[in-house]
PDB file of C-alpha atoms in Angstrom:
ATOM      1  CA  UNK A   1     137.353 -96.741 150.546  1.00  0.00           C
ATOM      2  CA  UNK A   2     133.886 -96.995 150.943  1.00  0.00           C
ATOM      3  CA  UNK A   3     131.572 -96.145 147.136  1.00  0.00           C
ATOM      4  CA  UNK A   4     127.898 -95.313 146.864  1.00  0.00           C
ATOM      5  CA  UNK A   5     126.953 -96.740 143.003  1.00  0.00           C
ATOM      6  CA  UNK A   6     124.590 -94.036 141.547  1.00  0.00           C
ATOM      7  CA  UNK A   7     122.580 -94.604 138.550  1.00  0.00           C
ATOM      8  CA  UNK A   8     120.964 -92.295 136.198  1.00  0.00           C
ATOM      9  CA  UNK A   9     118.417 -93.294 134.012  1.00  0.00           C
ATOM     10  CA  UNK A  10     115.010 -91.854 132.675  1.00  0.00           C
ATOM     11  CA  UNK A  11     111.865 -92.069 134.842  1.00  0.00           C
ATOM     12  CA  UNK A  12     110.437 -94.633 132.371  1.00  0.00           C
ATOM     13  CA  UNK A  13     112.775 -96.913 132.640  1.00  0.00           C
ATOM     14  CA  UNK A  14     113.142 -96.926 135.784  1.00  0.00           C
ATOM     15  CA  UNK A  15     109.198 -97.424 136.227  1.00  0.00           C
ATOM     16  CA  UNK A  16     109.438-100.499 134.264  1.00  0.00           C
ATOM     17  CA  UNK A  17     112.492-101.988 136.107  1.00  0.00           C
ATOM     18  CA  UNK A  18     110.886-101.582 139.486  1.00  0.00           C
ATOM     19  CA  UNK A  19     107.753-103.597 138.077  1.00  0.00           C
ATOM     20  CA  UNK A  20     109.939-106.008 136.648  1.00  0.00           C
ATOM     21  CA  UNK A  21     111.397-106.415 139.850  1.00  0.00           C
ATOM     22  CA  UNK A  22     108.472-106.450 142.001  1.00  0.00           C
ATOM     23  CA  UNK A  23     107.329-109.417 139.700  1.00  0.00           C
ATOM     24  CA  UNK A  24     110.159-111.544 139.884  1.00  0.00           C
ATOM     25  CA  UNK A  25     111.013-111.114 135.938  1.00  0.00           C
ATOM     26  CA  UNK A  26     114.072-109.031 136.638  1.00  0.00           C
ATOM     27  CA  UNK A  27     116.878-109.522 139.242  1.00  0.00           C
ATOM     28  CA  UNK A  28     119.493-106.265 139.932  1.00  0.00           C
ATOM     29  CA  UNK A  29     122.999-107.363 138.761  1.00  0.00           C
ATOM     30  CA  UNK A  30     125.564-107.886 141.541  1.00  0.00           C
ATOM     31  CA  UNK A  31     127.161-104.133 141.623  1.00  0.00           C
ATOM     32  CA  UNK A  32     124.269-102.413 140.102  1.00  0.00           C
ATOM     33  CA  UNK A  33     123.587 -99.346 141.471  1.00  0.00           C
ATOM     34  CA  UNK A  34     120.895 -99.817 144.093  1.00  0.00           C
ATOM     35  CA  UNK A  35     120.075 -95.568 143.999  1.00  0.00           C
ATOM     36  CA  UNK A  36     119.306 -94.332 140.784  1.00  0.00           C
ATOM     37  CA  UNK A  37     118.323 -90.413 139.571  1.00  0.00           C
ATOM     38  CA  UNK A  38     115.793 -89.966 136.619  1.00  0.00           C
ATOM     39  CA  UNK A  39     118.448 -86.912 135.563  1.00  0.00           C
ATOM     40  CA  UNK A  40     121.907 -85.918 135.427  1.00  0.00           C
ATOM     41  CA  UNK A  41     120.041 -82.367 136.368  1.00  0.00           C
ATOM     42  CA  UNK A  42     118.704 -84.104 139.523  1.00  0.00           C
ATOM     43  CA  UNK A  43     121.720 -85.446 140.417  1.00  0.00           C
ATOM     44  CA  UNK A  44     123.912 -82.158 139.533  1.00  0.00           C
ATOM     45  CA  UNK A  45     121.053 -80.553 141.760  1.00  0.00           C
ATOM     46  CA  UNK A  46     121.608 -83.129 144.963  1.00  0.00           C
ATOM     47  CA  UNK A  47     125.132 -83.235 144.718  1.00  0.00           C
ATOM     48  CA  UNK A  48     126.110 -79.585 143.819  1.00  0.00           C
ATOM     49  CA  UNK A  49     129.556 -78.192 144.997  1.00  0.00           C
ATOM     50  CA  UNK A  50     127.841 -76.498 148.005  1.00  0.00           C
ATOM     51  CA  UNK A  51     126.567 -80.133 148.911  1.00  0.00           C
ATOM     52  CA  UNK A  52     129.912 -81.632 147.827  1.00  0.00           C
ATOM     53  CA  UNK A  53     131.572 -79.011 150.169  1.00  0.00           C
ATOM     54  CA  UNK A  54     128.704 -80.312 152.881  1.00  0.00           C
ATOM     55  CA  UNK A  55     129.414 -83.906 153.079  1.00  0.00           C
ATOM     56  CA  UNK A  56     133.378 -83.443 153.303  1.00  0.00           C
ATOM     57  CA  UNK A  57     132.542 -81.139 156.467  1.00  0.00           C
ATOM     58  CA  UNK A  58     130.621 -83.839 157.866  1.00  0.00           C
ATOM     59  CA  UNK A  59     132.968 -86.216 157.319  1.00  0.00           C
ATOM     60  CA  UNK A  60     135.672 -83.887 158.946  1.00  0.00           C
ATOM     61  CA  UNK A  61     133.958 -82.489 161.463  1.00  0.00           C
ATOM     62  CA  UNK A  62     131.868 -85.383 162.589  1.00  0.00           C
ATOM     63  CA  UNK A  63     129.270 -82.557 164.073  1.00  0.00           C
ATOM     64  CA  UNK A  64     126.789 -84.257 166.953  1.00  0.00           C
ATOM     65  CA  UNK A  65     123.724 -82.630 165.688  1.00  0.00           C
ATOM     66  CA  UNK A  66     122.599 -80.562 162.832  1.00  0.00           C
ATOM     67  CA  UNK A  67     122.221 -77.854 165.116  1.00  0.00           C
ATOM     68  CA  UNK A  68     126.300 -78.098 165.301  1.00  0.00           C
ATOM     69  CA  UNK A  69     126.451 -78.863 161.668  1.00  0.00           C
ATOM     70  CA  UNK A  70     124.607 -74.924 160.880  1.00  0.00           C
ATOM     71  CA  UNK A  71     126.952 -73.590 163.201  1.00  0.00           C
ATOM     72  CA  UNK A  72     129.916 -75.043 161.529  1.00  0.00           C
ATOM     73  CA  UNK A  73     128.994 -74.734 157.917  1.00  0.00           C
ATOM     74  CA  UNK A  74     127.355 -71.123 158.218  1.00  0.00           C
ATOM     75  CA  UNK A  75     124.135 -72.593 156.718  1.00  0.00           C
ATOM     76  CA  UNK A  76     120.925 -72.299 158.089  1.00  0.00           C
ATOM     77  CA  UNK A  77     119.771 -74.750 160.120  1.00  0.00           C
ATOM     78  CA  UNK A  78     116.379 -75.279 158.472  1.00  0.00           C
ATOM     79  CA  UNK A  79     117.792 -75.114 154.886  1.00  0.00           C
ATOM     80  CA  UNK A  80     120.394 -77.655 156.241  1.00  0.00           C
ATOM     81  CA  UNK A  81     118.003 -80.225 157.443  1.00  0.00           C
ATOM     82  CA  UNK A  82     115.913 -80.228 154.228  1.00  0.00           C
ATOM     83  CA  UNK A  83     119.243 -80.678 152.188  1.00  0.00           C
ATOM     84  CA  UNK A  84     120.319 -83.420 154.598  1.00  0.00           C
ATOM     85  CA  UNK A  85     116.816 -85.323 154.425  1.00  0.00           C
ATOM     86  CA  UNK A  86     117.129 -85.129 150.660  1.00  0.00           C
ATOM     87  CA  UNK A  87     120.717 -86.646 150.520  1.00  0.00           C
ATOM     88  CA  UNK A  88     119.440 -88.923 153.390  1.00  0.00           C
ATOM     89  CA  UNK A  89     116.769 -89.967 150.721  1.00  0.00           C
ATOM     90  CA  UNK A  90     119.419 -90.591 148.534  1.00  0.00           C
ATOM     91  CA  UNK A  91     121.827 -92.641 150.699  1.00  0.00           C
ATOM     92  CA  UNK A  92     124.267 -89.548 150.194  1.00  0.00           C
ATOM     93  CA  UNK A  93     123.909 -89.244 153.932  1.00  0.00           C
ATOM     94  CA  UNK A  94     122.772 -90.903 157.219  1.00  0.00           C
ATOM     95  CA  UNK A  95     120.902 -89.117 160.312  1.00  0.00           C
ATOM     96  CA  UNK A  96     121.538 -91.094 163.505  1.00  0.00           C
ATOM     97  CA  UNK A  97     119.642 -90.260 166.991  1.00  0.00           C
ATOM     98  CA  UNK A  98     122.376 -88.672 168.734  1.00  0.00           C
ATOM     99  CA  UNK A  99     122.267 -86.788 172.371  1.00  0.00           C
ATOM    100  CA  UNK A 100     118.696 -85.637 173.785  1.00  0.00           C
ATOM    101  CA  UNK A 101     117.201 -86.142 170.616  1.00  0.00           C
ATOM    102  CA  UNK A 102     119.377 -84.657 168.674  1.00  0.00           C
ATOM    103  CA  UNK A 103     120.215 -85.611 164.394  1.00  0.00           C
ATOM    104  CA  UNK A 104     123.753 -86.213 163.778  1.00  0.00           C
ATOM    105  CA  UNK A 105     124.588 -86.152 160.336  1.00  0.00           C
ATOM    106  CA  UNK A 106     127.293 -89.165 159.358  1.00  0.00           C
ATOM    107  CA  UNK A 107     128.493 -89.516 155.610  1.00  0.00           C
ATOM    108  CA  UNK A 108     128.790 -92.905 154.990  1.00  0.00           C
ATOM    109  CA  UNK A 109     130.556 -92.845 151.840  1.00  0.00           C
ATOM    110  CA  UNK A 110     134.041 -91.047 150.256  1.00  0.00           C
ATOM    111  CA  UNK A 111     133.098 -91.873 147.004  1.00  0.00           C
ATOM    112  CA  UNK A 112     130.612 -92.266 144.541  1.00  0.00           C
ATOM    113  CA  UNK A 113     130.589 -93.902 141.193  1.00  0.00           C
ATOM    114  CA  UNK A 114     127.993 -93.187 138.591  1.00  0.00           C
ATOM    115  CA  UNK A 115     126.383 -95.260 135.918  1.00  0.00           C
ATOM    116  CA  UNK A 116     123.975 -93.529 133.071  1.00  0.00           C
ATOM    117  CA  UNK A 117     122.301 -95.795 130.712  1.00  0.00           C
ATOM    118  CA  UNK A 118     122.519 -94.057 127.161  1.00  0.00           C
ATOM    119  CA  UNK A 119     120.708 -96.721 125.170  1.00  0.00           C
ATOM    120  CA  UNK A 120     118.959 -98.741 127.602  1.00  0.00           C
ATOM    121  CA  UNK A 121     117.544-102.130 126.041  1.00  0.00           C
ATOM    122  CA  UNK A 122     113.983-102.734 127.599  1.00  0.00           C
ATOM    123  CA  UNK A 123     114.575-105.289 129.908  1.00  0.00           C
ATOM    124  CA  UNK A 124     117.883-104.867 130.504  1.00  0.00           C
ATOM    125  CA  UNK A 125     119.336-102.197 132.983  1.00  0.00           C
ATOM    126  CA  UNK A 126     123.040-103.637 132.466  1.00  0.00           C
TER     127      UNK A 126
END
């Protein structure tokens, strides 16, 4: 089984951890979550049951482009592809050049685990 580690933490925080990071004065735990959401309404928004319902299709259906993936799912095609660039932003989702130029949608993951920092110590994401 294959897990994508989500975080959720305020945009703050998460401000001040990336600085920390990009000056050497904090390291990422092994099996912290390397994607993180600044809301649990971001998150609810990225990975609604419609999306849910998405990335099992995909997974399923393996479609060769999202051209395929519209037909499929009923969705249309550019609604699809700015959901999918979203979730791609996200690691929810990879596009991979498939025939003639084509975007095939693969999900990469059949789980994901979340982690939400309630009272974050400055400093500390753990």
């Amino acid at each position: 089984m294959k897990t994508l580690k989500l975080g959720i933490a305020e945009y703050d925080l998460m401000k001040a951890r990336t600085l920390a990071i990009a000056r050497g004065e904090y390291k990422p735990a092994r099996g912290e979550p390397k994607v993180w959401f600044t809301s649990v309404e971001s998150f609810a928004k990225v990975l609604s049951q419609r999306n849910r319902e998405l990335l099992t299709l995909i997974a399923r259906e393996r479609p060769d482009s999202i051209t395929e993936l519209a037909e499929i799912s009923g969705r249309k095609k550019s609604n699809l592809s700015r959901t999918l660039k979203t979730m791609a932003r996200y690691g929810l989702v990879e596009l991979e050049k498939g025939r003639r130029g084509s975007i095939a949608p693969r999900a990469p993951y059949n789980q994901v685990r979340i982690d939400m920092l309630l009272n974050p110590v400055p400093g500390n994401m753990t």
